[in-house]
């Protein structure tokens, strides 16, 4: 081949390589183009291999042109490679873009049911006064009439024992769902000799038509204190202090004469209406007072049933409705809200 022709072939190779590089649109094509033009079997390498057959002048001209062309292809390849690489990298970054200024995905924490919160708050007030918390297993919900009524001095013909009021089971004779937490008084006196100072929360059951004010399952908290020289004054002081701590400092209380078979004398305790501060409103039915618990001095018959010497010991007991106390504190007007498990209700507490 004559010189001119060889130069033409080389320049055409360069043009064709540049054209291929221009058209390359994927980084893998860059390698293909390098192989096509610069590998051991490429036309350019062939020309270099054949330099030895040329005259010295031709060798110099063609040799340097061939080198220039390989260098130029090499550098064009590198430029294009870097361009495609940067393009791909930016695309990847764009696809994987994370907006770190977006708010995070918060964890939703569960919390205690408002009734559990109320029970915990009330029992902790009494624990601070030295009362011991009775465990659920020491105060069962499925109970015998013996503990729920008999030992509590409830007469055989008392209306509370009626099937309309109390749920009887078919588990065994005289087995009921307890209608009050007062069974824990008897269980405490069986388990332990005085002094006794317990607080006992739990579920109770009454065969009742369900309404906004009544449910056939609800919760009570029972308290019992038996020791030497316990008077009604101690009971009053204790409950006034409890109401002060639960409802806030300046709540008036009122002890109304009442009756329970297991306490004598008995009282119902009212607190000044938390809605109207005693003026009279819908919640307190215009009375200005809300009934919050029942209480009294433990009846000597009950102490006698438990072989506690009434000459040496006396005591008081009280029982309060958890739902009622929660409803009063949070102004909840329907008891059924506690049992429906509607998240919109529950998450407010
Ligand atoms: N057990 C009574 C009730 O359910 C409340 C009470 C408890 C009253 C203890 C006096 C003493 O109504």
XYZ file of C-alpha atoms and ligand atoms in Angstrom:
361
model
C 0.000 0.000 0.000
C 1.347 3.369 -0.773
C 1.856 6.020 1.812
C -1.065 8.240 0.880
C -3.386 5.300 1.006
C -2.128 4.193 4.402
C -2.613 7.692 5.782
C -6.146 7.721 4.383
C -6.962 4.357 5.967
C -5.623 5.571 9.318
C -7.551 8.852 9.202
C -10.694 6.987 8.268
C -10.156 4.658 11.202
C -9.957 7.673 13.476
C -13.117 9.171 12.017
C -15.000 5.926 12.284
C -13.828 5.413 15.887
C -14.870 8.956 16.793
C -18.220 8.351 15.211
C -18.721 5.107 17.156
C -17.679 6.854 20.376
C -20.103 9.682 19.670
C -22.922 7.240 19.207
C -22.095 5.132 22.240
C -24.867 5.442 24.752
C -23.909 2.799 27.290
C -20.710 2.299 29.229
C -20.462 -1.295 27.989
C -20.169 -0.019 24.401
C -16.968 1.813 25.347
C -15.208 -1.504 25.932
C -16.559 -2.896 22.683
C -15.223 0.115 20.791
C -11.814 -0.207 22.484
C -11.629 -3.846 21.404
C -12.781 -2.987 17.908
C -10.087 -0.322 17.350
C -7.242 -0.976 19.739
C -7.104 -4.725 20.478
C -4.406 -7.056 19.205
C -6.479 -8.038 16.176
C -7.640 -4.594 15.241
C -6.797 -2.959 11.952
C -4.730 -0.276 13.675
C -2.599 -2.871 15.480
C -2.173 -4.711 12.228
C -0.831 -1.578 10.575
C 1.608 -1.114 13.454
C 2.720 -4.741 13.189
C 3.426 -4.261 9.482
C 5.576 -1.169 9.970
C 8.666 -3.342 9.756
C 7.966 -3.940 6.078
C 8.043 -0.252 5.282
C 10.868 2.053 4.298
C 12.406 4.112 7.076
C 10.615 7.287 5.980
C 7.292 5.577 5.736
C 7.911 3.909 9.104
C 8.435 7.278 10.737
C 5.381 8.952 9.180
C 2.951 6.039 9.473
C 4.302 4.973 12.864
C 3.820 8.380 14.396
C 0.405 8.832 12.750
C -0.737 5.398 14.003
C 0.409 6.245 17.522
C -1.267 9.628 17.423
C -4.466 7.978 16.276
C -4.383 5.277 19.022
C -3.728 7.963 21.644
C -6.512 10.087 20.301
C -8.968 7.146 20.277
C -7.834 6.218 23.760
C -8.418 9.709 25.112
C -11.774 10.080 23.334
C -12.813 6.756 24.871
C -11.823 7.974 28.299
C -13.708 11.244 27.947
C -16.823 9.425 26.768
C -16.437 6.765 29.465
C -16.314 9.425 32.169
C -19.288 11.219 30.701
C -21.420 8.069 30.632
C -20.223 7.092 34.093
C -21.219 10.458 35.543
C -24.539 10.316 33.726
C -25.284 6.840 35.187
C -24.191 7.879 38.650
C -26.440 10.935 38.656
C -29.337 8.835 37.457
C -28.741 6.342 40.277
C -28.470 9.130 42.831
C -31.697 10.623 41.561
C -33.474 7.286 41.779
C -32.207 6.602 45.262
C -32.777 10.129 46.493
C -33.939 10.323 50.076
C -35.428 13.553 51.362
C -33.831 13.700 54.780
C -35.941 16.718 55.661
C -39.165 14.675 55.543
C -40.607 13.879 58.975
C -39.795 10.362 60.155
C -42.257 7.524 60.557
C -43.188 7.782 64.220
C -43.692 4.736 66.388
C -47.155 4.410 67.809
C -46.875 3.517 71.450
C -49.725 1.798 73.156
C -50.842 2.922 76.564
C -52.805 1.717 79.513
C -56.583 1.593 79.323
C -58.186 4.548 81.175
C -59.699 2.137 83.711
C -56.286 0.608 84.385
C -54.851 4.104 84.726
C -57.603 4.976 87.209
C -57.062 1.779 89.208
C -53.306 2.431 89.292
C -53.783 6.016 90.404
C -56.234 5.136 93.175
C -54.325 2.128 94.489
C -51.073 4.079 94.500
C -52.704 6.785 96.647
C -53.617 4.095 99.177
C -50.271 2.333 98.883
C -48.664 5.613 99.918
C -50.913 5.533 102.992
C -49.512 2.113 103.830
C -52.142 -0.171 102.292
C -50.963 -3.426 100.670
C -52.214 -4.211 97.197
C -54.131 -7.502 97.027
C -53.179 -9.661 94.056
C -55.912 -10.783 91.670
C -55.360 -14.435 92.578
C -56.065 -13.633 96.242
C -59.424 -12.113 95.410
C -61.204 -14.199 92.758
C -63.952 -13.037 90.425
C -65.578 -16.455 90.398
C -66.535 -16.725 94.015
C -68.731 -18.667 96.388
C -71.753 -17.136 98.073
C -69.892 -17.841 101.276
C -67.295 -15.148 100.540
C -69.462 -12.868 98.453
C -72.454 -12.793 100.852
C -72.532 -15.165 103.865
C -69.424 -14.059 105.721
C -70.275 -10.438 104.913
C -73.390 -10.686 107.019
C -75.700 -10.502 103.999
C -78.958 -12.210 105.010
C -80.133 -15.223 102.998
C -83.144 -13.296 101.711
C -81.268 -10.109 100.816
C -82.374 -8.817 97.378
C -78.728 -8.524 96.235
C -78.627 -12.315 96.183
C -81.498 -12.509 93.703
C -80.777 -13.998 90.327
C -81.883 -10.650 88.884
C -78.921 -9.013 90.598
C -76.238 -11.656 90.827
C -74.904 -14.007 88.152
C -75.009 -17.603 89.341
C -72.804 -20.135 87.554
C -73.278 -23.819 86.882
C -69.718 -24.520 88.029
C -70.897 -25.692 91.410
C -73.448 -25.039 94.061
C -73.467 -21.415 95.247
C -70.733 -20.325 92.858
C -71.344 -16.773 91.625
C -69.557 -14.089 89.687
C -68.755 -11.789 92.567
C -71.106 -8.829 92.799
C -68.665 -6.740 94.842
C -64.985 -6.658 95.757
C -65.996 -6.997 99.416
C -65.179 -10.725 99.145
C -61.542 -9.606 99.424
C -62.259 -8.364 102.971
C -63.136 -11.894 104.050
C -60.259 -13.455 102.135
C -57.847 -10.992 103.738
C -59.150 -11.829 107.230
C -58.858 -15.557 106.525
C -55.287 -15.202 105.299
C -53.996 -12.872 107.972
C -54.583 -11.797 111.581
C -54.906 -8.055 112.352
C -53.497 -5.547 111.839
C -54.830 -5.733 108.281
C -54.517 -2.890 105.793
C -55.369 -3.804 102.230
C -56.519 -2.228 98.975
C -58.088 -4.609 96.468
C -59.127 -3.653 92.932
C -60.930 -5.899 90.474
C -63.892 -6.740 88.279
C -67.386 -7.300 89.602
C -70.532 -8.499 87.850
C -74.177 -7.634 88.230
C -77.138 -8.833 86.256
C -78.135 -5.399 85.118
C -79.704 -3.855 82.007
C -76.835 -2.144 80.189
C -77.239 1.615 79.781
C -75.131 4.767 79.625
C -74.773 4.569 83.417
C -74.670 0.826 84.074
C -72.815 -2.138 82.699
C -73.047 -5.720 83.925
C -69.297 -5.856 84.316
C -67.524 -3.043 86.099
C -64.645 -2.439 88.482
C -64.464 -1.700 92.175
C -61.710 -0.957 94.630
C -62.126 -2.256 98.140
C -60.259 -1.033 101.182
C -60.067 -2.619 104.597
C -58.269 -1.514 107.737
C -58.424 -3.463 110.978
C -56.349 -2.531 113.985
C -56.637 -1.438 117.581
C -58.573 1.767 118.323
C -59.811 2.431 114.808
C -62.648 4.950 114.760
C -65.042 6.531 112.301
C -62.792 9.589 112.507
C -59.976 7.529 110.962
C -62.299 6.470 108.155
C -63.341 10.055 107.508
C -59.775 11.330 107.530
C -58.645 8.575 105.200
C -61.396 9.096 102.627
C -61.155 12.898 102.747
C -57.453 12.596 102.079
C -58.087 10.183 99.211
C -60.638 12.544 97.614
C -58.302 15.484 98.059
C -55.536 13.604 96.257
C -57.738 12.131 93.520
C -59.948 15.127 92.652
C -57.715 18.010 93.677
C -57.160 19.981 96.831
C -60.336 21.943 97.458
C -63.147 19.432 97.018
C -65.771 19.304 99.733
C -67.014 15.909 100.874
C -70.171 14.825 102.661
C -70.799 11.621 104.616
C -74.426 10.524 104.328
C -76.000 7.982 106.618
C -76.515 4.697 104.782
C -76.744 0.948 105.209
C -74.596 -2.031 104.211
C -74.997 -5.456 105.855
C -71.259 -5.667 106.577
C -70.677 -2.203 108.063
C -72.224 -0.439 111.008
C -72.516 2.485 111.007
C -72.426 2.918 107.233
C -72.083 5.964 105.064
C -72.252 6.983 101.489
C -69.638 9.550 100.600
C -70.461 12.397 98.238
C -68.038 14.807 96.693
C -68.965 18.318 95.624
C -69.954 18.129 91.932
C -66.815 18.542 89.847
C -68.845 19.976 86.933
C -70.729 22.768 88.672
C -68.779 23.079 91.953
C -71.902 22.469 93.981
C -74.256 24.830 92.150
C -76.345 21.998 90.712
C -76.218 20.760 87.115
C -77.284 17.918 84.822
C -74.437 15.639 85.937
C -75.339 15.865 89.645
C -79.089 16.008 88.870
C -79.217 19.484 90.371
C -78.003 18.242 93.770
C -74.530 19.764 93.734
C -73.136 16.469 95.070
C -71.924 13.255 93.469
C -71.927 9.928 95.246
C -68.507 8.311 94.932
C -68.248 5.495 97.436
C -69.739 3.385 100.184
C -68.038 2.887 103.530
C -68.470 2.134 107.185
C -67.090 0.548 110.337
C -66.725 -3.213 109.878
C -69.790 -4.843 111.454
C -68.910 -6.798 114.634
C -70.765 -9.773 113.115
C -68.242 -9.860 110.265
C -65.282 -9.644 112.646
C -66.930 -12.364 114.742
C -67.350 -14.584 111.655
C -63.608 -14.310 111.207
C -62.843 -14.937 114.885
C -61.434 -11.480 115.411
C -61.873 -10.265 118.957
C -64.106 -7.192 118.764
C -62.983 -6.056 122.210
C -59.478 -5.731 120.929
C -59.952 -4.795 117.285
C -62.135 -2.558 115.182
C -61.864 -1.408 111.601
C -63.379 0.255 108.595
C -64.033 -0.744 105.018
C -64.854 1.170 101.883
C -65.692 0.335 98.288
C -65.692 2.565 95.248
C -66.659 2.201 91.591
C -63.706 2.703 89.271
C -65.809 3.593 86.222
C -67.713 6.183 88.213
C -64.536 7.818 89.488
C -63.026 7.827 86.003
C -66.219 9.234 84.452
C -66.344 12.036 87.014
C -62.732 12.982 86.614
C -62.735 13.010 82.797
C -66.388 14.030 82.276
C -67.243 10.829 80.388
C -70.986 10.494 79.943
C -71.372 6.865 78.822
C -69.931 3.919 80.727
C -70.048 1.713 77.615
C -67.215 3.737 76.067
C -64.810 1.912 78.387
C -65.606 -1.472 76.881
C -66.013 -0.747 73.160
C -62.266 -0.434 72.574
C -62.737 2.412 70.138
C -59.253 3.783 69.556
C -60.636 7.317 69.085
C -61.889 7.191 72.665
C -58.957 5.339 74.199
C -56.196 7.476 72.729
C -57.465 10.533 74.574
C -56.187 9.261 77.901
N -69.635 -3.454 98.556
C -70.394 -2.245 98.575
C -71.086 -2.050 97.216
O -70.757 -2.761 96.297
C -69.523 -1.047 98.851
C -68.947 -1.048 100.239
C -67.737 -1.611 100.473
C -69.624 -0.456 101.307
C -67.183 -1.619 101.754
C -69.099 -0.441 102.559
C -67.881 -1.014 102.807
O -71.969 -1.239 97.083
